[in-house]
Structures are given as structure tokens and as C-alpha cells.
Coordinates of C-alpha atoms in Angstrom, one line a residue:
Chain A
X15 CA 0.0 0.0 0.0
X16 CA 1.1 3.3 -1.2
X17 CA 0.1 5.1 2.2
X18 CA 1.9 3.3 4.3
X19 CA 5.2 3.1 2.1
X20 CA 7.4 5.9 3.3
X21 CA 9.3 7.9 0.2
X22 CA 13.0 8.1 0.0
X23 CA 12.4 12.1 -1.2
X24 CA 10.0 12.8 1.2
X25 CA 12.1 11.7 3.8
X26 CA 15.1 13.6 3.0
X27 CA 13.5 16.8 2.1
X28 CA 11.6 16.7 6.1
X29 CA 15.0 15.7 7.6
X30 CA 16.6 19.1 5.2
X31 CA 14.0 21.4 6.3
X32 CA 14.0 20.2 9.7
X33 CA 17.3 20.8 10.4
X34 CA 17.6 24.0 8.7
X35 CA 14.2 25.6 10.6
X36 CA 16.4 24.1 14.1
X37 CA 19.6 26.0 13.2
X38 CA 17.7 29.1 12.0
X39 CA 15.1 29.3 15.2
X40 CA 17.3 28.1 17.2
X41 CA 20.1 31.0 16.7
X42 CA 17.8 33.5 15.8
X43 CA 14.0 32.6 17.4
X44 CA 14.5 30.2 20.4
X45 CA 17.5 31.4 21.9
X46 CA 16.5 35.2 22.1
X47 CA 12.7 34.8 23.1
X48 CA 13.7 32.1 25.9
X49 CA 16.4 34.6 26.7
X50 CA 13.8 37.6 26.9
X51 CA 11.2 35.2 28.7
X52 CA 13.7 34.3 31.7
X53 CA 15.1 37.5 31.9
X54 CA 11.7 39.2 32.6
X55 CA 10.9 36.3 34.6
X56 CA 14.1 36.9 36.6
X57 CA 13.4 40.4 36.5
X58 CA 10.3 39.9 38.0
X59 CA 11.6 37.8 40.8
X60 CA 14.2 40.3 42.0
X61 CA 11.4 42.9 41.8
X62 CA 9.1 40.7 44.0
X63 CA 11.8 40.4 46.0
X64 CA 13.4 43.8 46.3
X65 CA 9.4 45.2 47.1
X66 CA 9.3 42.7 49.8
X67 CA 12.5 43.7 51.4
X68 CA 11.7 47.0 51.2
X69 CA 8.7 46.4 52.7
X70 CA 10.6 45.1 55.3
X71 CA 12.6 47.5 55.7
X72 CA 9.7 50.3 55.9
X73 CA 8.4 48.0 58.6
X74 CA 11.9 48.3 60.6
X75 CA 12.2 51.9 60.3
X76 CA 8.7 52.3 61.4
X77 CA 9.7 50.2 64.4
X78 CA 12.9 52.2 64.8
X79 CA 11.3 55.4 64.6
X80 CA 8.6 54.4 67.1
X81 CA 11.4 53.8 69.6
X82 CA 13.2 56.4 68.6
X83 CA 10.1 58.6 69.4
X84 CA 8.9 56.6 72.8
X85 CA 13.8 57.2 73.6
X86 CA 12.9 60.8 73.1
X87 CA 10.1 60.8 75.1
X88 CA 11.8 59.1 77.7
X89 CA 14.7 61.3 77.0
X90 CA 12.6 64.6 77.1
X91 CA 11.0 63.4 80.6
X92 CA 14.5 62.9 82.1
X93 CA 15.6 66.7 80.6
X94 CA 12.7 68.2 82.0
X95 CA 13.4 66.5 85.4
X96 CA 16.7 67.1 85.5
X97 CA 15.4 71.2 84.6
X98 CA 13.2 70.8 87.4
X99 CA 15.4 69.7 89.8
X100 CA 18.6 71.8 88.8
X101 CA 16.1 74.8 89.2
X102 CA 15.0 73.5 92.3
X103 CA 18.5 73.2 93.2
X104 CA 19.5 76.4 92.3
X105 CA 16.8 78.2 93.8
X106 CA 18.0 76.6 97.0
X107 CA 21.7 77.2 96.7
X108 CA 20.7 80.6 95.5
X109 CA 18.8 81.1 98.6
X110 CA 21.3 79.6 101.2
X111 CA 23.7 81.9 99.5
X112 CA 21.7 84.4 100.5
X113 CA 21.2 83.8 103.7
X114 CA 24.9 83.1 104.2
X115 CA 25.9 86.6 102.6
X116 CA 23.3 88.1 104.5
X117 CA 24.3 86.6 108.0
X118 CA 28.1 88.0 106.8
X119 CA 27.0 91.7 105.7
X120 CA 25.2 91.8 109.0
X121 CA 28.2 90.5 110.9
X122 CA 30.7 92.9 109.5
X123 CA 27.6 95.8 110.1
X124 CA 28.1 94.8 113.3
X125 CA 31.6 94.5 113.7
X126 CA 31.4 98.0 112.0
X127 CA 29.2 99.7 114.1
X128 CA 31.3 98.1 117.0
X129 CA 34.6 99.8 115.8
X130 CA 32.8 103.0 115.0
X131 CA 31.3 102.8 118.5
X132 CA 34.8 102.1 120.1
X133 CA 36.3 104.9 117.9
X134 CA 33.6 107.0 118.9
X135 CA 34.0 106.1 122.5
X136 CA 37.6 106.9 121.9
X137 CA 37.0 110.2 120.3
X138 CA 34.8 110.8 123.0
X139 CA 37.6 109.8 125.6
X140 CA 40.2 111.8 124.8
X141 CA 37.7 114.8 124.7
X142 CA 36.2 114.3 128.1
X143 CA 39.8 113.9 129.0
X144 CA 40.7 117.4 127.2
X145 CA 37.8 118.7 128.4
X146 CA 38.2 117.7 131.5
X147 CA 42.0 118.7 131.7
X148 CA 41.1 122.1 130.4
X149 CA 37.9 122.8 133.4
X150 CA 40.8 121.5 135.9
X151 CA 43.1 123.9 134.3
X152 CA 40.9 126.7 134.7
X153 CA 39.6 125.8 137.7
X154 CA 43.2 125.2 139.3
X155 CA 44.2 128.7 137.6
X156 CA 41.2 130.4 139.3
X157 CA 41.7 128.4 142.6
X158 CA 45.8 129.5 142.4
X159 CA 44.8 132.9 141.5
X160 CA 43.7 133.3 145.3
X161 CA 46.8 132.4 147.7
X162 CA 44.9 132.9 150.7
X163 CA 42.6 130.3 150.0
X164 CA 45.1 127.9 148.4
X165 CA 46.6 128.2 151.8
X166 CA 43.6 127.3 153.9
X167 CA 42.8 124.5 151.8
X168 CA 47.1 123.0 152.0
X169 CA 45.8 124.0 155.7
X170 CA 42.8 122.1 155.8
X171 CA 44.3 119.2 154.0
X172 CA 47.1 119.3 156.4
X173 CA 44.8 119.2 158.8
X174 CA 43.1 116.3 157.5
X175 CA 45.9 113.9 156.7
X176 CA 47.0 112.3 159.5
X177 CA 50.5 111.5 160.2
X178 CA 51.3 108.5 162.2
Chain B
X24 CA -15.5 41.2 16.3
X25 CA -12.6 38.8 16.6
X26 CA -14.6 35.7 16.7
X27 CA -16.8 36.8 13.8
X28 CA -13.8 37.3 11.6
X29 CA -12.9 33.4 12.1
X30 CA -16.3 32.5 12.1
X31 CA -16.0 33.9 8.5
X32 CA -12.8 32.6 7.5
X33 CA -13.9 29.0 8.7
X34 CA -16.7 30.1 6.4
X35 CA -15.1 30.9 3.1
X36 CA -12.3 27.4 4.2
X37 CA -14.9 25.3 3.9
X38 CA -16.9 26.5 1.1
X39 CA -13.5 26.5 -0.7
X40 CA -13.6 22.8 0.4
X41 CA -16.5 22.2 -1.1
X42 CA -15.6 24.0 -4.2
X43 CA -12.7 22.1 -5.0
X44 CA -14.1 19.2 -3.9
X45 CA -17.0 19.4 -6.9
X46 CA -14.8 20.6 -9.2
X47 CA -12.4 17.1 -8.6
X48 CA -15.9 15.3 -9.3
X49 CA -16.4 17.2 -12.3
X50 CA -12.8 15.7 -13.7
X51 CA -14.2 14.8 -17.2
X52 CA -12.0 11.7 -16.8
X53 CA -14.5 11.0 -13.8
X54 CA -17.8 11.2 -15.3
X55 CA -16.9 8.0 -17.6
X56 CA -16.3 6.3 -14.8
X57 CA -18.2 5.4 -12.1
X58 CA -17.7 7.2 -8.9
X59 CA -14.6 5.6 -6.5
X60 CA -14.6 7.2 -3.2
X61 CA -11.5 5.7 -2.1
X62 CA -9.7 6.4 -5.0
X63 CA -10.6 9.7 -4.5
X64 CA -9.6 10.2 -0.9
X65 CA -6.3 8.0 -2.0
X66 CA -5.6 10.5 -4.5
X67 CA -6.2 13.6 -2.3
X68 CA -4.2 12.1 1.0
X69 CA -1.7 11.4 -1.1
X70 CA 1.4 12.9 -2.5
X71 CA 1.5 14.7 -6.2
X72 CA 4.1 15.9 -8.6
X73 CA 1.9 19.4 -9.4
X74 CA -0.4 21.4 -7.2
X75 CA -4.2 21.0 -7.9
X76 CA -5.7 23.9 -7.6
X77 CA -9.0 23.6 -9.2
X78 CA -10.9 22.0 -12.3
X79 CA -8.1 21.3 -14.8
X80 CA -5.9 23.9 -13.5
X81 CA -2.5 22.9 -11.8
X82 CA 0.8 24.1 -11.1
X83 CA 3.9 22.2 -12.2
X84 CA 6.6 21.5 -9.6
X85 CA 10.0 20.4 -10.3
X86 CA 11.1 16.8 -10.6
X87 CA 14.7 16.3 -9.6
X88 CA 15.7 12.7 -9.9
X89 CA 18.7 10.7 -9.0
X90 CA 19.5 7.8 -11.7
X91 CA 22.0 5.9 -12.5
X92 CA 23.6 8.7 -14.9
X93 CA 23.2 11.3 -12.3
X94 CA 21.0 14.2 -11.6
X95 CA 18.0 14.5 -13.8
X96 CA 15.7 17.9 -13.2
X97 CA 12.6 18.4 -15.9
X98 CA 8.7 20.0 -15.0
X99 CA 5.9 18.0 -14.1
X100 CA 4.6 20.1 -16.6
X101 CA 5.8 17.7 -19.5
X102 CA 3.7 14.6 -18.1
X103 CA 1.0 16.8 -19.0
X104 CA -1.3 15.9 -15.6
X105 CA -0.8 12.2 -17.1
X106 CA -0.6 9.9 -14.3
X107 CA -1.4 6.8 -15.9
X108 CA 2.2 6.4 -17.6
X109 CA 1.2 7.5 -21.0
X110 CA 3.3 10.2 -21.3
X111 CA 7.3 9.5 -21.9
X112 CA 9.5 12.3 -21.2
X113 CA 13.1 11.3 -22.5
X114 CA 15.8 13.3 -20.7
X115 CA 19.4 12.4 -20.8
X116 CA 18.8 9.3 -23.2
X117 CA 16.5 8.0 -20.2
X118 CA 12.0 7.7 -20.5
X119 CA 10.4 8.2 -17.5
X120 CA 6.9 7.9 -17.3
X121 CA 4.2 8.9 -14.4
X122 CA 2.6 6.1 -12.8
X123 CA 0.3 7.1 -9.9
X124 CA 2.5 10.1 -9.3
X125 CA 5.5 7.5 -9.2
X126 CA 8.4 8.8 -11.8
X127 CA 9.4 5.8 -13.1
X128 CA 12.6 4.8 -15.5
X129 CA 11.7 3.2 -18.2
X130 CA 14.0 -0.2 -18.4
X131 CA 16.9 0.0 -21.9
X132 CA 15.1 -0.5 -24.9
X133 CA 11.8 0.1 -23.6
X134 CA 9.3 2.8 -25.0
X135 CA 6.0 2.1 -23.3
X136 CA 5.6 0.8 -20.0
X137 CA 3.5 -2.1 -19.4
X138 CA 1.6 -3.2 -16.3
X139 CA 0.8 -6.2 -14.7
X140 CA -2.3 -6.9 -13.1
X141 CA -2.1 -5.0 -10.2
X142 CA -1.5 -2.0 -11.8
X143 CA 2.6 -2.1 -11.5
X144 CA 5.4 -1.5 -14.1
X145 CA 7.4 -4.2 -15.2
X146 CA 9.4 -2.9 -17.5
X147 CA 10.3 0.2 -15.3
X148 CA 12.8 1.0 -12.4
X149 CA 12.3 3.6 -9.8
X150 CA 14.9 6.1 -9.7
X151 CA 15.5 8.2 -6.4
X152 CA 12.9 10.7 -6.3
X153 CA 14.3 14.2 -4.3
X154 CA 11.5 16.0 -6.8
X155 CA 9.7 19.1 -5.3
X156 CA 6.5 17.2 -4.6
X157 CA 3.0 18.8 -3.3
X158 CA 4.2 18.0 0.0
X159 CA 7.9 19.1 -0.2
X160 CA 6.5 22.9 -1.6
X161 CA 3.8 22.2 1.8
X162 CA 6.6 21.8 3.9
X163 CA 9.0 24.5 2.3
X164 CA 6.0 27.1 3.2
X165 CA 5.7 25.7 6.7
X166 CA 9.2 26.8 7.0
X167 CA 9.2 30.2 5.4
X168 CA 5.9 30.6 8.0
X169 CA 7.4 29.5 11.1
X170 CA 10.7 31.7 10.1
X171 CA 8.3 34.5 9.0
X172 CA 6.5 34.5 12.3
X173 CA 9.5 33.4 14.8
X174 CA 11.9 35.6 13.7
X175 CA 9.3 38.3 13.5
X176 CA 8.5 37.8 17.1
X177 CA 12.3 37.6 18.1
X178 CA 12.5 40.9 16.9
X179 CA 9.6 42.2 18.8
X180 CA 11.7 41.8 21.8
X181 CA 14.8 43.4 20.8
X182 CA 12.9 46.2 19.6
X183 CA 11.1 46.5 22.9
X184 CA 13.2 48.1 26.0
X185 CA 11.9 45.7 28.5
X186 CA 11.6 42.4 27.2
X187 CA 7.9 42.6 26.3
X188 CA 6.8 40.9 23.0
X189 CA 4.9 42.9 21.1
X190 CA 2.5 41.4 18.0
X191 CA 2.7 38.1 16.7
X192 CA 5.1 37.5 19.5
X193 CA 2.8 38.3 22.2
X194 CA 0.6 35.5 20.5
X195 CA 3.4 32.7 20.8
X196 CA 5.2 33.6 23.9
X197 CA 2.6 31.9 25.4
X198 CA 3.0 28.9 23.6
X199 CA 6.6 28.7 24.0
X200 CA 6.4 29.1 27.8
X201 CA 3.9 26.2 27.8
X202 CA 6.2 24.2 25.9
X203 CA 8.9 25.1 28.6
X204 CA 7.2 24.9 31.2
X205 CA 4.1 21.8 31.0
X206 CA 6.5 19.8 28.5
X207 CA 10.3 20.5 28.9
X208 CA 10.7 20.9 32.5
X209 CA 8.3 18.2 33.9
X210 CA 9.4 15.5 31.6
X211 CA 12.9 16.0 31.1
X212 CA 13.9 18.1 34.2
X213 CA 15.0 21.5 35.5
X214 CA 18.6 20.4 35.1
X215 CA 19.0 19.4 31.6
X216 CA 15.8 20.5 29.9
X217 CA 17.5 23.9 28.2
X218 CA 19.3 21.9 26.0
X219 CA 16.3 20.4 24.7
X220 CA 13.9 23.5 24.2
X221 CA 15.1 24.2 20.9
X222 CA 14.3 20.7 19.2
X223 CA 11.0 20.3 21.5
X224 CA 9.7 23.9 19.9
X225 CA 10.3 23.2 16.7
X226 CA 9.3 20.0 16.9
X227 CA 5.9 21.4 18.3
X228 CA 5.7 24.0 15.7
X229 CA 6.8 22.3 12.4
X230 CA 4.5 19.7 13.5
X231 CA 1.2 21.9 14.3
X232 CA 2.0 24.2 11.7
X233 CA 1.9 21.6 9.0
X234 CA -1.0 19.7 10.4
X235 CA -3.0 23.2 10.3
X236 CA -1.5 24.1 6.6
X237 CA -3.2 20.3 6.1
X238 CA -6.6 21.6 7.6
X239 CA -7.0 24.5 4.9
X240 CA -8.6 22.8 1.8
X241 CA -7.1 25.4 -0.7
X242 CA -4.2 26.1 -2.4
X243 CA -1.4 26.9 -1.1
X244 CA -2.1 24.4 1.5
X245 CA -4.2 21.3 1.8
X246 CA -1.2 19.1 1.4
X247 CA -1.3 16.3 4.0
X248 CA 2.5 16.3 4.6
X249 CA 1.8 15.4 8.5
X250 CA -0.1 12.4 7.6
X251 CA 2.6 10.8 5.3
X252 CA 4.1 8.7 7.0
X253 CA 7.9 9.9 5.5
X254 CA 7.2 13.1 7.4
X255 CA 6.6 11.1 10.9
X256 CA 8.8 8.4 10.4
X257 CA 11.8 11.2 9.5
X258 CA 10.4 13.5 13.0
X259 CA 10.3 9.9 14.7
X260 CA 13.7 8.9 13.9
X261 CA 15.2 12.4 15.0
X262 CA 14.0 11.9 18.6
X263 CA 14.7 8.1 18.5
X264 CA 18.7 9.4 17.5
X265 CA 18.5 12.2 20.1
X266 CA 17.3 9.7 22.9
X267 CA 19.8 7.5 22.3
X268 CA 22.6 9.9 22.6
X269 CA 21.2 11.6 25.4
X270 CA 21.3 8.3 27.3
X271 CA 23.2 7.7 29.8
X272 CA 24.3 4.3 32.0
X273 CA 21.3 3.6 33.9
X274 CA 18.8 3.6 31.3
X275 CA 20.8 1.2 29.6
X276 CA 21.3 -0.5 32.9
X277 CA 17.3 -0.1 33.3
X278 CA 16.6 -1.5 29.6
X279 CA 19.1 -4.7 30.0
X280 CA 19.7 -5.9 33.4
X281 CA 17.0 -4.7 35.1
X282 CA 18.1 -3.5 38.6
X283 CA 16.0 -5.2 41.8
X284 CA 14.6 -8.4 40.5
X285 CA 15.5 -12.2 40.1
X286 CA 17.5 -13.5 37.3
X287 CA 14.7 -15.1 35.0
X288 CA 12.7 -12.2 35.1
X289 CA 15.8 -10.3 34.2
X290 CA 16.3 -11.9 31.5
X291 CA 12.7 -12.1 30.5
X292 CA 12.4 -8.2 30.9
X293 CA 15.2 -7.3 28.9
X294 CA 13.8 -8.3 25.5
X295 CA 10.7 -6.8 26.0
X296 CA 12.3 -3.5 26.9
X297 CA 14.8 -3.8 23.8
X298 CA 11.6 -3.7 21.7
X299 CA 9.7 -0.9 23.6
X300 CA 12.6 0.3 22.9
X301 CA 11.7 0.9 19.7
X302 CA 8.5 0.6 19.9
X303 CA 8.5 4.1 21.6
X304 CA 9.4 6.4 18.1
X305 CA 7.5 3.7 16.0
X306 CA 4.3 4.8 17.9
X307 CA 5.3 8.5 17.6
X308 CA 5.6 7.9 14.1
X309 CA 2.0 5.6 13.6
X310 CA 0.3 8.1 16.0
X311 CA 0.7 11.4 14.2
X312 CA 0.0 9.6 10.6
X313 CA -2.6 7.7 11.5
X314 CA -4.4 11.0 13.4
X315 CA -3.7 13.7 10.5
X316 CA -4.7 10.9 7.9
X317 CA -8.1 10.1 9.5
X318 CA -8.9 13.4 10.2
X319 CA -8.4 13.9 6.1
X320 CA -9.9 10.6 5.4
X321 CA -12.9 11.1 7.4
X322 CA -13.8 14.7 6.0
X323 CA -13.0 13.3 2.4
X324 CA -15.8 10.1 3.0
X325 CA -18.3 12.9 4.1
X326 CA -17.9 15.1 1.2
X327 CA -17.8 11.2 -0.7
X328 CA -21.1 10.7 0.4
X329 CA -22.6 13.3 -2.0
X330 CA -21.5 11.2 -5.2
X331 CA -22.1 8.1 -3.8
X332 CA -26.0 9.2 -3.0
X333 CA -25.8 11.1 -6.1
X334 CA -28.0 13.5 -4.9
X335 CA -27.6 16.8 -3.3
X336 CA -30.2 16.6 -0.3
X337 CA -26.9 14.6 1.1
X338 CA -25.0 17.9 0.5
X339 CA -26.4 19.5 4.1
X340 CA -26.1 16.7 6.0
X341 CA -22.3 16.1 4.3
X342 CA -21.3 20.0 5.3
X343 CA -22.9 19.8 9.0
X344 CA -20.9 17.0 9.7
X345 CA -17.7 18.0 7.9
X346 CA -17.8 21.4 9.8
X347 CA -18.1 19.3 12.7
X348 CA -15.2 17.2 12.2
X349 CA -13.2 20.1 10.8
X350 CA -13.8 22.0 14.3
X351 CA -12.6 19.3 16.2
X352 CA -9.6 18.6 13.7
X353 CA -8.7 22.0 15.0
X354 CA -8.1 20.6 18.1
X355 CA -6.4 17.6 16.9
X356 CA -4.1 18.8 15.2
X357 CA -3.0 20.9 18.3
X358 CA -3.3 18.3 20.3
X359 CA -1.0 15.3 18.2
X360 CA 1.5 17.9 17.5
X361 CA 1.8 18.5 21.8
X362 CA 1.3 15.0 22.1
X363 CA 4.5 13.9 19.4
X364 CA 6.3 16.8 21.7
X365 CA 5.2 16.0 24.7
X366 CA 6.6 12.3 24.5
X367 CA 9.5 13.1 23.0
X368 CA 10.5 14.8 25.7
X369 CA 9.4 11.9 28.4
X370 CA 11.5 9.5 25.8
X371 CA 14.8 12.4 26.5
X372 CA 13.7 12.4 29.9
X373 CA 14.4 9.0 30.6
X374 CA 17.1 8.6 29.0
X375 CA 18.6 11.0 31.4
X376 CA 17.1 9.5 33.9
X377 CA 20.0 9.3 36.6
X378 CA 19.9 6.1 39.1
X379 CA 17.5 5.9 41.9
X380 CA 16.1 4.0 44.5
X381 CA 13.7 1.3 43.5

């Protein structure tokens, strides 16, 4: 049977062409369109990937900024009672200061006063003392200036002291 | 839109079918006889030294034969669409007559050839026939298509700055990826399955391409180049050569001394698997003929049926069902061509087959 009787021609010819069409697609058809399929392909993966570790890495630096925020706030409470305290600190320093200089300008106004009040009393000394040698000057000039009672009186004191 | 547009091209393909189907019946050579279905359907599923296009009309192809004196080349056109072996061309001191689209040498001395009963020559030798047959030219088109269209879609991705397909090559990257990655990688394996894409693919695509050029009843198709059995045996052979050098020990090992079981039943496997074997391509080879041919045969018996009723109330009845057939043809053809693919890579795929526990 003619069908089923495979031709010497035919056979050749498929075997020609065949070969030629694998050569030709596979240089110029197979080899750049797998290429261009597994490149996107491999594109595509590194894309999924590269979103997902971005994704990632959002997530982290949310995460880091949260406790970079809640740090601050941490940080920002310790400040402010450090503030407080420093304040409170100074107000009381400032204040025992104070007090200290206070106590000190009052104990040299004292000590002042007292030297002023001893100079004073000094000052006043020597001019009861002038004073006073100046009325006994004049009184013992007036009292000389009458021999008759000067007399009487080295008399009367004569008389007085007693000799034993 | 897009359906409607093959809806209408299915349309004018079939009533071209029909066209050239009544004007074969109309052969004048015909009406003397009565009508022979099979020798109808023989003649149409078979190969042809000129194209039949319609009524009388042909083209001439080349015949390039190999004799004993060397290359002879002359047109079919000088047979004169005499198949009978009428006609004697002389070339190179040689006759050659057509017998049943057979070139045949006439023997020394001879000037007519004579038949014996059955219709053969036996005064005539057959000289190796590399003429450009029907399904040579069939074939030759197949290949300026797939070139056409492959190398047009390669370029669609060069053009492009990201790797996208655009056009015909957004059609068949699809394809292509199926073939990668439902028949290469499955089947042969992730590890050795690139070296075996670009025979699988065109294996796929010389295969479907021809079995669709086979589907369209006009010229310059309706050759049935897939369902000669030359075509398969050649594809058939191909893988049967590429499994066996892709083969490595333990298929061998596998085939011959099969690993795991007694000694008789060694030796009662190993035949068996010697012949499957070879079996294997053989099937490849019967598969895709017998598939392409029945699909022809079958549409060529329904189209028959008109003539042999002789009446055209048959006619409606003859085109429902050929449409029918001719749809699901569609999907055969698909289908044998992923099927030859699809085992040809299982065959590769054993034959890499590295050793494993049983």
C-alpha cells in the first residue's frame, strides 16, 4: 500500500528542512525569546523580591522610629526632670547663698558699728579727757589765782591727813 | 469582532472545500467512470508531482531525480497531468513515465511501459525521487511561516526596551512558555531541559503548523504532509537518535539488566524492553500519521457521500458534519502535535534518567 510506504524524497526533504528551521530558530528565534522570557521572569523575581524587602525595611524603620520617638520621650521626661530639679536646686543654693551673705553683711555691720562705736568712745575719751584737763586747768588757775585760800585748803588738807 | 472574523474565515475554508471538492468530481476523466470514493480520498491524502488547484488547473513543480547517470531535473509540466504512464519524457537518453505520481525509468530499450495486473510496471525502475513534490513545496511554506513568524516575534523583543513581546510575538510567547514549562521541565527536568527546548519547539511547531497548513482545503495548503508517513517516520527517527545519545548508563542498565529483580525475570524483561525500545518512536511515528490521515480521510468520505448518494439533499447533512469534524480537527491537530512533543521529551527524559532508588 502506497500510504503506508514511506518515500526516499520525502524523507530527505523533512529531515533538510527540519534541520535547517532548528539552526535558523534556534540561533535567531529560540535562543533570544527564551532569553527575553527568563530574563523578565528573573526580573520579576528580583522585583518581587526587592518590594518585599523594602517592605521590610519600611516596617523596621517604622519600628525604629517608634522607639526612637517613645527614647525621646523618655529622653525629654528625664531633661525636663533634670530642669526641674537643677532649678529647684539652684533656687535653694541661690537662697542659702543668700542667707549666708546676709548673716556676713550683718556681721561685718556689726563689727562695724562696734569699731565705729569704740572709735567713737575713743574720740569721746580723749575729749572728756581734754575737756576735762582744760575745766581743771581753769579751775586750778582760778583756785591759784587766790593764795589765801590755796593756803587754807594745804591747811585744811594738812589738817586732814594724819600722820602716824 | 474577533470571533466573527474566524467564524467567516472557517466560512469561506470550507466552502472553498467544497468548491474544490466538486470541481475534482467534475474531472471529465471521472464522469466515464463510475464514482470511486477511495480512489478519490487515495488521491487527495496522497502525495503529487503538481499542485491541484482547481478543475483542470495545476501548477507544475520540479522533478529532480537521482539515476544511474546522475541528476536529472525536468517539470511535471511535460507529463501533461498524465498519471497513468502514458506520457514518456526522454531526458538524458533516459524515459520516464508517471505512474500514480511514481516517476518511473523506463527499463533499456523500452518505450512504453507495461503493467501487470495489479496495476505495477514491469518494465520500469524507480529512480531516487528528491523531486519538489506537493508535500515538499507544503513543507517548504511551513518553513518560510514559522521563520516569517519566529523571527518576527524575536525581533519584537529586541525592539522592545523591557523584554515585552509585542505582536505576533505576544501570541506565541505563550506557547513557547507552555512548551517550557508543561512539556520541557516536567518531563525531562530542570537540570538538563534547556538543552532540549530548541528541538522540543520546533518539533511542536513544524509539527502543528503543517497539520494546520493540512486543515486548509485550498491552495497553497491542503497538502497532508503530517499524515505521510515519510514526514513522521523522519520526526520519529530524530527523537529516536536524540534519545539515544542523550542516554546515559542507567537507562541502559534499566533497559538490560533490570536492577532489583530475580534472574529469570531479568532476562525475561530485557527483550521486552529492547523492543519498547523501539517501539516508543514507532508509535510517535504511527500516532501522528494515523491522526492527520483520518482526520483527512474522514472529511473526504463525508464530502464522498454526496456522489455516492448522487443527490444533493446529502450535500447539508455532508457540510454539518464535515464542519463538525473540521472543528474538532482544529483541536487535533493541536493536540497530536503536543502530544509527538510532549513524549518526545518523556522519551529524552528517561534517557537522562539518573539512578535511583527502587
Amino acid at each position: 500500500m502506497d500510504l503506508i510506504k514511506p518515500e526516499l524524497g520525502l524523507i530527505f526533504w523533512t529531515a533538510l528542512t527540519f534541520f535547517v528551521l532548528l539552526f535558523i530558530l534556534r540561533k535567531f528565534a529560540w535562543k533570544p525569546i527564551l532569553g527575553a522570557v527568563s530574563d523578565r521572569e528573573e526580573g520579576i523575581r528580583t522585583a518581587l523580591a526587592a518590594a518585599e524587602d523594602a517592605k521590610r525595611e519600611m516596617e523596621n524603620l517604622q519600628a525604629d522610629n517608634e522607639r526612637i520617638l517613645k527614647e525621646a520621650r523618655v529622653e525629654r521626661e528625664a531633661m525636663l526632670k533634670e530642669a526641674r530639679e537643677l532649678k529647684d536646686k539652684m533656687i535653694a543654693d541661690a537662697k542659702e547663698e543668700a542667707q549666708v551673705q546676709a548673716g556676713k553683711m550683718i556681721e561685718q555691720a556689726q563689727a562695724a558699728i562696734e569699731s565705729e562705736k569704740k572709735s567713737a568712745m575713743a574720740e569721746l575719751k580723749s575729749h572728756v579727757a581734754g575737756l576735762s584737763v582744760e575745766i581743771a586747768e581753769k579751775v586750778v588757775r582760778a583756785e591759784l589765782s587766790n593764795k589765801d585760800k590755796q593756803l587754807k585748803l594745804v591747811e585744811d588738807m594738812l589738817g586732814e591727813a594724819k600722820l602716824n | 469582532m474577533h470571533s466573527n472574523t474566524f467564524k467567516a474565515f472557517l466560512t469561506i475554508l470550507f466552502s472553498l472545500f467544497f468548491a474544490t471538492s466538486f470541481a475534482d468530481s467534475k474531472d471529465p476523466s471521472e464522469d466515464e467512470k463510475p464514482f470511486n470514493a477511495s480512489e478519490l480520498i487515495f488521491h487527495h491524502i496522497g502525495d503529487s508531482h503538481s499542485f491541484h488547484i482547481a478543475g483542470d488547473f495545476s501548477i507544475p513543480l520540479p522533478i529532480i531525480l537521482w539515476t544511474d547517470n546522475g541528476l536529472v531535473t525536468f517539470s511535471s509540466n511535460e507529463f501533461h497531468h498524465d498519471v497513468d504512464g502514458k506520457t514518456v519524457v526522454e531526458k538524458n537518453g533516459m524515459k520516464f513515465v508517471n505512474l500514480h505520481d511514481k516517476i518511473y525509468q523506463l527499463n533499456e530499450g523500452a518505450s512504453v511501459v507495461s503493467l501487470d495486473a495489479e496495476d505495477h510496471a514491469t518494465n520500469a525502475v524507480k529512480p531516487l525521487d528528491f523531486s519538489i513534490t506537493k508535500n515538499v513545496f507544503s513543507m517548504f511554506l511551513s518553513m518560510a511561516l514559522l521563520l516569517l513568524i519566529f523571527l518576527f516575534a524575536a525581533r519584537s523583543y529586541k525592539k522592545s526596551n523591557n523584554n515585552m513581546p509585542s505582536g505576533i510575538g505576544r501570541f506565541m510567547e505563550p506557547i513557547v512558555v507552555f512548551i517550557r514549562d508543561e512539556v520541557a521541565i516536567p518531563n525531562i527536568g530542570e537540570k538538563h531541559y534547556k538543552r532540549y527546548m530548541p528541538f522540543l519547539l520546533t518539533l511542536f511547531f513544524f509539527i502543528w503548523i503543517n497539520n494546520v497548513i493540512g486543515l486548509i482545503p485550498f491552495f497553497p495548503f491542503s497538502s497532508n504532509l503530517s499524515g505521510n508517513i515519510g514526514f513522521t517516520l523522519t520526526l520519529a527517527v530524530i527523537t529516536f537518535v536524540i534519545t539515544l545519545f542523550s542516554s546515559k548508563k542507567y537507562y541502559w542498565k534499566h533497559m538490560l539488566w533490570m536492577p532489583g529483580l530475580p534472574v529469570p525475570m531479568k532476562l525475561f524483561l530485557a527483550p521486552i524492553e529492547i523492543i519498547g525500545m523501539f517501539v516508543k518512536p514507532i508509535a510517535l511515528m504511527i500516532r501522528l500519521f494515523a491522526n492527520i490521515t483520518a482526520g483527512h480521510v474522514i472529511v473526504l468520505s463525508l464530502i464522498s457521500l454526496i456522489f455516492i448518494f448522487e443527490t444533493v439533499w446529502v450535500a447539508p447533512v455532508s457540510v454539518l458534519f464535515t464542519l463538525f469534524i473540521s472543528v474538532i480537527e482544529v483541536l487535533v491537530v493541536a493536540i497530536q502535535a503536543y502530544i509527538f512533543t510532549m513524549l518526545s521529551a518523556l522519551y529524552f527524559g528517561q534517557a537522562l534518567e539518573e539512578g535511583h532508588e527502587h
